[in-house]
XYZ file of C-alpha atoms in Angstrom:
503
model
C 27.277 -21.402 1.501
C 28.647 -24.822 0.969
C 25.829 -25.920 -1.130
C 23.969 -23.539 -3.211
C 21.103 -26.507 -3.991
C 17.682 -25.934 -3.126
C 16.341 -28.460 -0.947
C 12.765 -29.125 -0.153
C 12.074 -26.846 3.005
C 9.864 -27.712 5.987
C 6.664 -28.941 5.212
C 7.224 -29.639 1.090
C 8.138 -33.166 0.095
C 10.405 -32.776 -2.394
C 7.830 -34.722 -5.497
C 4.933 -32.292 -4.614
C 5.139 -30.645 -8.440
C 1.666 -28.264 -8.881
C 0.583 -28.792 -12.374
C -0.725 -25.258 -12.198
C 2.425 -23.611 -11.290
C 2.912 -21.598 -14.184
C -0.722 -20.730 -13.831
C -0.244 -20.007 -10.168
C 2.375 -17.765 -11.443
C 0.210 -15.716 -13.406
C -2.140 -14.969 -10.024
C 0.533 -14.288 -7.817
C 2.670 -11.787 -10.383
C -0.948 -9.850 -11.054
C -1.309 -9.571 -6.910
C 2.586 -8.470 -7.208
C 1.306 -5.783 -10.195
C -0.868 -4.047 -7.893
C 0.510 -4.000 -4.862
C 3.673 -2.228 -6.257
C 2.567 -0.290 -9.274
C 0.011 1.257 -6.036
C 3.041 2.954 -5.148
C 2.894 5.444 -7.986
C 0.122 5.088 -10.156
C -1.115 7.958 -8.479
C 1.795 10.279 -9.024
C 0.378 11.931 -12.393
C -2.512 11.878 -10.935
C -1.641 13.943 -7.892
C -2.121 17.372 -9.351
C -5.878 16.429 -10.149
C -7.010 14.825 -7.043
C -5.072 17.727 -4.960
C -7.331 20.270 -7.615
C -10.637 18.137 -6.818
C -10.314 17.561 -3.184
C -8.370 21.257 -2.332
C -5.558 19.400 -0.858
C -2.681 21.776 0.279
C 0.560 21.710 -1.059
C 1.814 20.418 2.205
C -0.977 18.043 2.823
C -0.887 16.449 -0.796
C 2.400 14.240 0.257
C 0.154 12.607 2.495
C -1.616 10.509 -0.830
C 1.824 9.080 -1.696
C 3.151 8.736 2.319
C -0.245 7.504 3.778
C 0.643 3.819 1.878
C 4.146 3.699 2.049
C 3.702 3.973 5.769
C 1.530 1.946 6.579
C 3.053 -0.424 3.768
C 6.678 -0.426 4.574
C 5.940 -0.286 8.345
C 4.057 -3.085 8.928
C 5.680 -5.638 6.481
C 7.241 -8.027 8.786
C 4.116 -8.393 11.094
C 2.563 -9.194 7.323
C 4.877 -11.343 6.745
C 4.631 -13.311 10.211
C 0.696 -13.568 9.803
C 1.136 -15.383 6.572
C 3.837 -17.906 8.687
C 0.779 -18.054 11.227
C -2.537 -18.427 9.684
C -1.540 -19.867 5.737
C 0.024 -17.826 3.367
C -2.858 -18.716 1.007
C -5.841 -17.381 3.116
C -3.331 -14.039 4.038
C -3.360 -13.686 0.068
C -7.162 -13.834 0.108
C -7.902 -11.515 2.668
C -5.043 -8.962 1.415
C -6.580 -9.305 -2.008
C -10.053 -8.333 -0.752
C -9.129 -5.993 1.830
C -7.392 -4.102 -0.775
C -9.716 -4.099 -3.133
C -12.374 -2.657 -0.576
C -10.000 0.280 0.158
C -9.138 1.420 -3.062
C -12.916 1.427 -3.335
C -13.131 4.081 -1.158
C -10.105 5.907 -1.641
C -12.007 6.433 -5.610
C -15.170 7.055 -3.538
C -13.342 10.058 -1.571
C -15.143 13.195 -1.358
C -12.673 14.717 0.990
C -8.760 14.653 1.502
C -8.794 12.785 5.026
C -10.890 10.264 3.134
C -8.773 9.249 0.275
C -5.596 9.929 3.066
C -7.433 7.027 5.052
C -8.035 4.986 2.377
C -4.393 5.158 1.033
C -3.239 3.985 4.369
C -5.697 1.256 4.754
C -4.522 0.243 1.204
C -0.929 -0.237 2.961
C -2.224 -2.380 5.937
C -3.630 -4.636 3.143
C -0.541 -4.577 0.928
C 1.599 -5.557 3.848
C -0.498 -8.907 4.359
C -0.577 -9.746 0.329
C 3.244 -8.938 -0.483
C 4.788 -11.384 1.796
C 2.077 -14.077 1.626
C 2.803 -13.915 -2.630
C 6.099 -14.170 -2.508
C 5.890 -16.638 -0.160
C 3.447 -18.072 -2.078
C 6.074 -18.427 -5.264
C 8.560 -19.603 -2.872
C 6.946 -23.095 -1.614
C 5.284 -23.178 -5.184
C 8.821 -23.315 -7.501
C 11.218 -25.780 -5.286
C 13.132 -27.268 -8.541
C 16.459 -24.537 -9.217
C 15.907 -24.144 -12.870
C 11.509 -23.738 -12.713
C 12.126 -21.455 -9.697
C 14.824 -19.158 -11.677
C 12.336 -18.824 -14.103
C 9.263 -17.761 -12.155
C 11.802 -16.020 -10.642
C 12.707 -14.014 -13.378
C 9.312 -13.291 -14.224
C 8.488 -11.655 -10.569
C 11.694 -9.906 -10.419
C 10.828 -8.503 -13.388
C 6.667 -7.510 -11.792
C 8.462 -6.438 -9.315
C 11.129 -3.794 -11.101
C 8.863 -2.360 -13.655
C 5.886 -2.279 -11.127
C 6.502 1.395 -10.559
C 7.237 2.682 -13.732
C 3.955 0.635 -15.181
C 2.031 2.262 -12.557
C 3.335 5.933 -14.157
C 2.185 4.799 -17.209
C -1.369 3.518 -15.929
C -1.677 7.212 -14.152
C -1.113 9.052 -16.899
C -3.927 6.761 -19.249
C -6.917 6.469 -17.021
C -6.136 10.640 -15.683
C -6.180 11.299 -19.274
C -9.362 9.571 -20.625
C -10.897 8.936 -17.665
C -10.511 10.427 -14.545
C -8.043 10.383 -11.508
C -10.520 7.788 -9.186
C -9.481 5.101 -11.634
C -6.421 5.039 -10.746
C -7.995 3.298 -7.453
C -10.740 1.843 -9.135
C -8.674 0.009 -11.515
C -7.520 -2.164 -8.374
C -11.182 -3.692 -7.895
C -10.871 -5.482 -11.127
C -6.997 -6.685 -10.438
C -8.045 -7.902 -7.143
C -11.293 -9.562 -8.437
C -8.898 -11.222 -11.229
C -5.938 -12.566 -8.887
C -8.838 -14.111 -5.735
C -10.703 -16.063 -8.372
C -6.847 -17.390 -9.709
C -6.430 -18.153 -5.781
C -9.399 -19.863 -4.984
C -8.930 -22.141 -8.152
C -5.119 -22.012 -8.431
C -3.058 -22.251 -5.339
C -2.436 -24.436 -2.821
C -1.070 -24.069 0.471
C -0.159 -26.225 3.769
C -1.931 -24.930 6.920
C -0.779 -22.493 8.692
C 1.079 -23.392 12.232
C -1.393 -22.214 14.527
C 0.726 -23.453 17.554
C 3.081 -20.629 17.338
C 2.218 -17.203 19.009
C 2.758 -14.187 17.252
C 5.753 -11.708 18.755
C 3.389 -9.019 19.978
C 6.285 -6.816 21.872
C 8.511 -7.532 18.696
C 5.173 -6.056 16.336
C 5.112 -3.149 18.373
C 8.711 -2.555 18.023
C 9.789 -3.494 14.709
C 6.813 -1.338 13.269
C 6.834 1.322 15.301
C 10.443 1.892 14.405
C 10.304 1.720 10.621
C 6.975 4.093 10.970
C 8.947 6.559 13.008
C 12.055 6.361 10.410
C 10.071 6.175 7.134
C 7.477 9.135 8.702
C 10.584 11.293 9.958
C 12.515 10.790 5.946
C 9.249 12.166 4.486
C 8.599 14.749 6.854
C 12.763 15.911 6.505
C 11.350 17.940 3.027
C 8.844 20.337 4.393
C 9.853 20.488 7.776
C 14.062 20.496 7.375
C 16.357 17.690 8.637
C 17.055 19.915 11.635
C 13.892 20.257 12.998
C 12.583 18.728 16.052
C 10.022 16.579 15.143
C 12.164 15.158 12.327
C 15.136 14.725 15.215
C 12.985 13.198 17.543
C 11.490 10.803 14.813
C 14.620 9.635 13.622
C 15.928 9.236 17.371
C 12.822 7.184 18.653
C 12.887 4.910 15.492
C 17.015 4.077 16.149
C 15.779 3.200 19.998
C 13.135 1.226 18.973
C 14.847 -0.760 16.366
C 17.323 -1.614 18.830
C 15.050 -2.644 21.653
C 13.995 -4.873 18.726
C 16.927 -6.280 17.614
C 17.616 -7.195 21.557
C 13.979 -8.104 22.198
C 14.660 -10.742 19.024
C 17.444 -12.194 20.431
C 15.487 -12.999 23.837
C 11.903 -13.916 22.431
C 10.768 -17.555 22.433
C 8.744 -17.077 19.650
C 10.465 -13.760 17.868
C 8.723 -11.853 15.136
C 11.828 -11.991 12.352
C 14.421 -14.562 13.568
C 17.651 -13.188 13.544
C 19.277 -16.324 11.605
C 17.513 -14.708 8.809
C 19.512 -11.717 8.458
C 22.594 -12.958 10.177
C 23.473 -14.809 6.698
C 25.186 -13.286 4.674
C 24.205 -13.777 1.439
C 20.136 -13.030 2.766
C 21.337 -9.468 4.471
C 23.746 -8.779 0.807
C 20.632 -9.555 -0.581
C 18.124 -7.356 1.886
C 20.787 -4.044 1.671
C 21.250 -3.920 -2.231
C 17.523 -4.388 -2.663
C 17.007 -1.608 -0.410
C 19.891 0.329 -1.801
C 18.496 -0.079 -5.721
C 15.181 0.696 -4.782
C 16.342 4.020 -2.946
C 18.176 5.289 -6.041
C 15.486 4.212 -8.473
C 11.813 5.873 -6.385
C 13.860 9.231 -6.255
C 14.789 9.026 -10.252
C 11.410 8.072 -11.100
C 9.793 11.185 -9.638
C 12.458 13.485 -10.785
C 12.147 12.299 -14.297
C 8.038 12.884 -13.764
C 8.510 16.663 -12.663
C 11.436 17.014 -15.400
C 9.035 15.762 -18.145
C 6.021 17.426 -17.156
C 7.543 20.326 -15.555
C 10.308 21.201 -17.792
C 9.838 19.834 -21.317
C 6.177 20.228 -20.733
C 4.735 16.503 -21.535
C 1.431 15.251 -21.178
C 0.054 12.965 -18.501
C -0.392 10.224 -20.987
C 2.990 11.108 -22.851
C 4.842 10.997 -19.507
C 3.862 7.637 -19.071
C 4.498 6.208 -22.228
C 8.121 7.818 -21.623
C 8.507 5.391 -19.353
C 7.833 2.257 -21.377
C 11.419 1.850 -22.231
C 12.236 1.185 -18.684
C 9.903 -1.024 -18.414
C 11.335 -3.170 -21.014
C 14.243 -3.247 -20.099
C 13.636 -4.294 -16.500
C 11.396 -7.030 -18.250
C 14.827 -7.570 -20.793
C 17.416 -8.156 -18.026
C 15.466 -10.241 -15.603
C 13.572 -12.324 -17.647
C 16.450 -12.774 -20.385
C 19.884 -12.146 -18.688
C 19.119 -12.917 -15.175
C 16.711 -15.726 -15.333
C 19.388 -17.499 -17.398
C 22.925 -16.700 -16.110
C 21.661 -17.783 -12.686
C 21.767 -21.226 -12.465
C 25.278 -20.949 -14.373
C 27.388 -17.613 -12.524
C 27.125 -16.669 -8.892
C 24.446 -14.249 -8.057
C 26.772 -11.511 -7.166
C 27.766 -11.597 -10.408
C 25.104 -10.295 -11.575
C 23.989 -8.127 -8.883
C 26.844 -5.889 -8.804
C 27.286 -5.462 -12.260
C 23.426 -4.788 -12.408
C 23.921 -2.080 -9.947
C 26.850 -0.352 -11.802
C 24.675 -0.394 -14.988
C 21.806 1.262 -13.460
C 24.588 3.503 -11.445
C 25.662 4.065 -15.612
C 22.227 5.313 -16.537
C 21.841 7.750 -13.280
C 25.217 9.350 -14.776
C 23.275 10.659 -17.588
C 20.835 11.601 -16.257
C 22.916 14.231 -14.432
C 23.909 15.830 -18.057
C 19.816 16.721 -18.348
C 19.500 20.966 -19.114
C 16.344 22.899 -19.468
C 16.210 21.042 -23.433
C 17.729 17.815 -22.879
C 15.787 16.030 -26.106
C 13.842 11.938 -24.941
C 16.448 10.308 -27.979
C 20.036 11.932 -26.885
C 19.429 11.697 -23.102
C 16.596 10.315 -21.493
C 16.276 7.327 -23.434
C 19.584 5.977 -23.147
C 19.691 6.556 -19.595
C 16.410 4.634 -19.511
C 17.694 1.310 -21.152
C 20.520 1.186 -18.852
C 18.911 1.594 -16.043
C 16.311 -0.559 -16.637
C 18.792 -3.376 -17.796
C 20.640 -2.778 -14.284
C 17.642 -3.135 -11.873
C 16.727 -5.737 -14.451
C 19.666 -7.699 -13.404
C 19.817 -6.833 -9.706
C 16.012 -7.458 -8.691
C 15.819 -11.337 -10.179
C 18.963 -12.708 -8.467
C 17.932 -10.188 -4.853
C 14.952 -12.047 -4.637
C 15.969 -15.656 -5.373
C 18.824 -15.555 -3.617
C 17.357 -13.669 -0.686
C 14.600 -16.435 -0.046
C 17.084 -19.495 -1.292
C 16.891 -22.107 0.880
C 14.594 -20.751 3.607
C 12.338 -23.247 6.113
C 8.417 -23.111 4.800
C 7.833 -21.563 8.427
C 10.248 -18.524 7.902
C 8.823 -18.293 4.762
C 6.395 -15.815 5.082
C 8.790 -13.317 7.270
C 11.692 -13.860 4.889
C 9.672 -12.671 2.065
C 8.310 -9.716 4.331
C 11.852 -8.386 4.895
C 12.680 -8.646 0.840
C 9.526 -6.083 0.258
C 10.020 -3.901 4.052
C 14.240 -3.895 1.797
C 12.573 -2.657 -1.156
C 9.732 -0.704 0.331
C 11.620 1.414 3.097
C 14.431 2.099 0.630
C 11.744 3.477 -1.697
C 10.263 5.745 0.697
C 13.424 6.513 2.091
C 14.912 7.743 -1.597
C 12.049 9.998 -2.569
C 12.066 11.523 0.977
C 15.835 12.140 0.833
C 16.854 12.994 -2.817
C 13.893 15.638 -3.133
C 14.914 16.752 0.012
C 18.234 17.190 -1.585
C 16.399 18.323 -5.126
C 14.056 21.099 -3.410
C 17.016 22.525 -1.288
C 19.943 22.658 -4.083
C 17.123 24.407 -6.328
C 16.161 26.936 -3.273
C 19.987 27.986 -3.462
C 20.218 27.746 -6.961
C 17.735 30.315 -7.463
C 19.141 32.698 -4.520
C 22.168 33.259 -5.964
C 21.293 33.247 -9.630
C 17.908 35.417 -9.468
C 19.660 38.964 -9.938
C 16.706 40.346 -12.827
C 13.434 39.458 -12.097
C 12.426 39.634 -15.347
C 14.465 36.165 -15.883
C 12.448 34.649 -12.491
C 10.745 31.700 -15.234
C 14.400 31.230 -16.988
C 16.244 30.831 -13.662
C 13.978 28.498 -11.697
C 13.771 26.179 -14.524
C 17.383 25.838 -14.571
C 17.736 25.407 -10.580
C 15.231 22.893 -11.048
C 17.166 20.809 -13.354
C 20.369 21.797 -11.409
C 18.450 20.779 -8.097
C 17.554 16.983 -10.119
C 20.836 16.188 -11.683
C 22.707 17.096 -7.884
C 20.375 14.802 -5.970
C 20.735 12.167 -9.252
C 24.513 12.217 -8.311
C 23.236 11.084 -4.814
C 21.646 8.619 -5.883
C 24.390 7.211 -8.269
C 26.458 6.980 -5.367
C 23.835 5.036 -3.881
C 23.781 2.796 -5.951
C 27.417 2.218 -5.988
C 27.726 1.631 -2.699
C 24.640 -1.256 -3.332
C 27.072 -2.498 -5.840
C 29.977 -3.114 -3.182
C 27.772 -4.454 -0.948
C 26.433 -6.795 -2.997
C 29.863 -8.213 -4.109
C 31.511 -8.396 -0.674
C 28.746 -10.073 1.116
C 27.239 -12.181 -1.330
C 29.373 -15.525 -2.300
C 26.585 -17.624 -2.778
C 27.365 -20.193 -5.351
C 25.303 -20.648 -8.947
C 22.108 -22.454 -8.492
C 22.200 -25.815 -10.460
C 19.490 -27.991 -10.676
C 19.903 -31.833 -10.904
C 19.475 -33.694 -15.041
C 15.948 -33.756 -15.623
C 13.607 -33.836 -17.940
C 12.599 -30.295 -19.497
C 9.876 -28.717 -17.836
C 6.502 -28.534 -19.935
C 6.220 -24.917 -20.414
C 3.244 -22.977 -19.271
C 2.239 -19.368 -19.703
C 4.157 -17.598 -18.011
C 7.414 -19.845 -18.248
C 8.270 -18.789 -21.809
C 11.278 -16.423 -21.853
């Protein structure tokens, strides 16, 4: 780009400052919380609901896959209905309409119930994620205030999922598994008072006509490709259904890239991923979050399964991630930005993380927290740290307020598809590597426990080398297509700091 500024986009005039910015932040990063912790603050609580409601083994995926779905698949339309109607009132009505299904998905008395209510959950998430980020986007317009809120969301945004681990495991432990639903009511309760008091948003441009053919599409085909990925693991990659999936969703995502180049009005503009630094950004996002989902619920089953941890133990195993996501995007990223070019921190954040993945592939059957898991933890969490913050800036730098809303869609369909795609493929990966494992090694079975712990772990660390490689490949992407320059803002005055500006 010839000029890395940010200049006031659209609708903004460039003096509009909020004086409740940093306030506003504070609103939109709790929204953030919830929508992505969602994602897997019912993983250690999975064995308990599956116990309660007599889920299947096959059926119990459905709890996890029922929001990522409906999440990840209907993101841009999300993101296009912000554009449409006011990213402010989408916020509202995700907020509430979230809140009102994780009501009943604590409420469940049955499997199809709580199934339902996870994947109303996504339909609501996909309206609140792009209309928040959105939201941060037209809030922060000055380059340095906007690489700090920055920071702070890329930061929500990393350790999201492994705060939502550590949620599960407290409320399953002391309280029961429905809180881990419940819990939203209050977030959501929280974050619409905030909005009602704190944010402020231009109309929306109800003159435009939303891309219904494009909706269809677009949708469809990341439902058929994120459905056929997480029905690859019980089914096999070979099977029909999974063929026929994975097929329909590469004809419909073409028919909607053509159908985008034709609309009047199209659903996501293909300027928007045509530039380069936007798609660099859209593919390692995707790419980080692909490799990270699939570690996160390997180290889960490793911990609980194989060294035998608590609920509430496993999550507070995971606090060191957390800070360390926290560390390198509110601390490294958030101020190397305005000073380095993004892909320099990008790709170095990806070969960290790609760093702590390595060790993880040197776990055994008594791998000890301090000599293994730990330090793959910090560097992994510095990585994504220092790959998320820069993603997300630099993927919405510069973007009209009317492509707002879609732009930020496409960040969180990035980061949400690659999610669902990673756990689908690396414990596909995991589960068969561990079937073989135990095939050829299982000659006594008096040594049956002995053996299947150890294809387990074999089965983790092979798929953990997949997703290293993952995330090196994120790592050249991100340095060959982003040249986006450092983000300087003009002499001014220092900002006052508010609440959620400290670093």
């Amino acid at each position: 780009m010839s000029d890395a500024r940010v200049q006031p986009s659209g609708d903004q005039a460039p003096d509009a400052v909020d004086p409740h910015r940093w306030w506003a932040l504070i609103v939109i990063g709790i929204a953030q919380l919830m929508v992505v912790l969602d994602a897997t603050i019912v993983n250690v609580a999975l064995p308990s609901a599956q116990r309660e409601l007599h889920m299947s083994d096959n059926n119990r995926q459905w709890v996890i896959t029922a929001y990522t779905l409906a999440f990840g698949g209907l993101l841009l339309l999300g993101g296009r209905v912000a554009d449409l109607v006011g990213r402010k009132r989408t916020f509202i009505i995700g907020l509430i309409g979230f809140a009102v299904a994780s009501g009943l998905g604590g409420a469940a008395g049955s499997s199809g119930m709580l199934f339902g209510a996870r994947a109303l959950q996504g339909v609501f998430a996909a309206l609140l994620a792009p209309s928040a980020l959105s939201l941060l986007s037209t809030t922060f317009t000055d380059p340095r205030e906007r690489s700090r809120a920055f920071g702070v969301y890329g930061a929500i945004a990393g350790a999201g999922a492994a705060i939502g681990l550590l949620m599960g495991g407290v409320l399953t432990e002391y309280l029961d598994w429905r809180w881990c639903l419940y819990v939203n009511i209050l977030f959501a309760g929280v974050a619409v008072l905030g909005a009602l008091t704190l944010l402020h948003d231009r109309p929306g441009h109800a003159e435009a006509r939303l891309d219904l053919p494009g909706a269809v599409l677009g949708c469809g085909g990341l439902l058929a490709l994120v459905y056929g990925v997480s029905e690859a693991e019980p089914r096999g990659w070979g099977s029909a259904m999974v063929l026929g999936l994975l097929g329909g969703s590469a004809l419909l995502l073409a028919a909607f890239v053509l159908w985008q180049s034709r609309a009047r009005t199209p659903l996501l503009p293909l300027h928007i991923v045509k530039e380069r630094n936007r798609a660099g950004s859209f593919l390692t996002m995707g790419m980080a979050t692909l490799g990270m989902f699939g570690v996160f619920l390997f180290l889960t089953y490793y911990m609980q399964g194989i060294l035998g941890y608590s609920p509430l133990r496993t999550g507070l195993a995971y606090l060191p991630i957390s800070g360390a996501i926290i560390l390198g995007s509110t601390q490294i990223s958030a101020r190397l930005l305005p000073l380095v070019p993004p892909r320099l921190l990008m790709a170095p954040g990806m070969l960290l993380a790609a760093a702590g993945m390595a060790v993880l592939t040197q776990l055994d059957t008594d791998s000890s927290y301090v000599s293994h898991l730990l330090p793959a933890e910090l560097l992994l969490g510095l990585g994504l740290g220092c790959t998320f913050m820069p993603v997300i800036s630099t993927a919405t730098q510069g973007v009209a307020a009317y492509d707002s809303g879609v732009t930020s869609a496409t960040v969180n369909t990035a980061q949400q598809v690659g999610g669902s795609i990673g756990t689908a493929l690396l414990n596909t990966v995991a589960t068969s590597v561990t079937d073989h494992y135990v095939r050829d090694h299982l000659h006594d079975p008096r040594m049956r426990r002995t053996v299947v712990r150890e294809g387990v772990v074999h089965g983790f660390t092979t798929a953990t080398w997949v997703a290293v490689g993952v995330m090196l490949l994120g790592a050249v992407l991100a340095a060959v297509l982003v040249n986006m320059r450092p983000i300087r803002s003009e002499p001014a005055a220092p900002a006052a700091p508010g609440p959620a500006a400290g670093s």
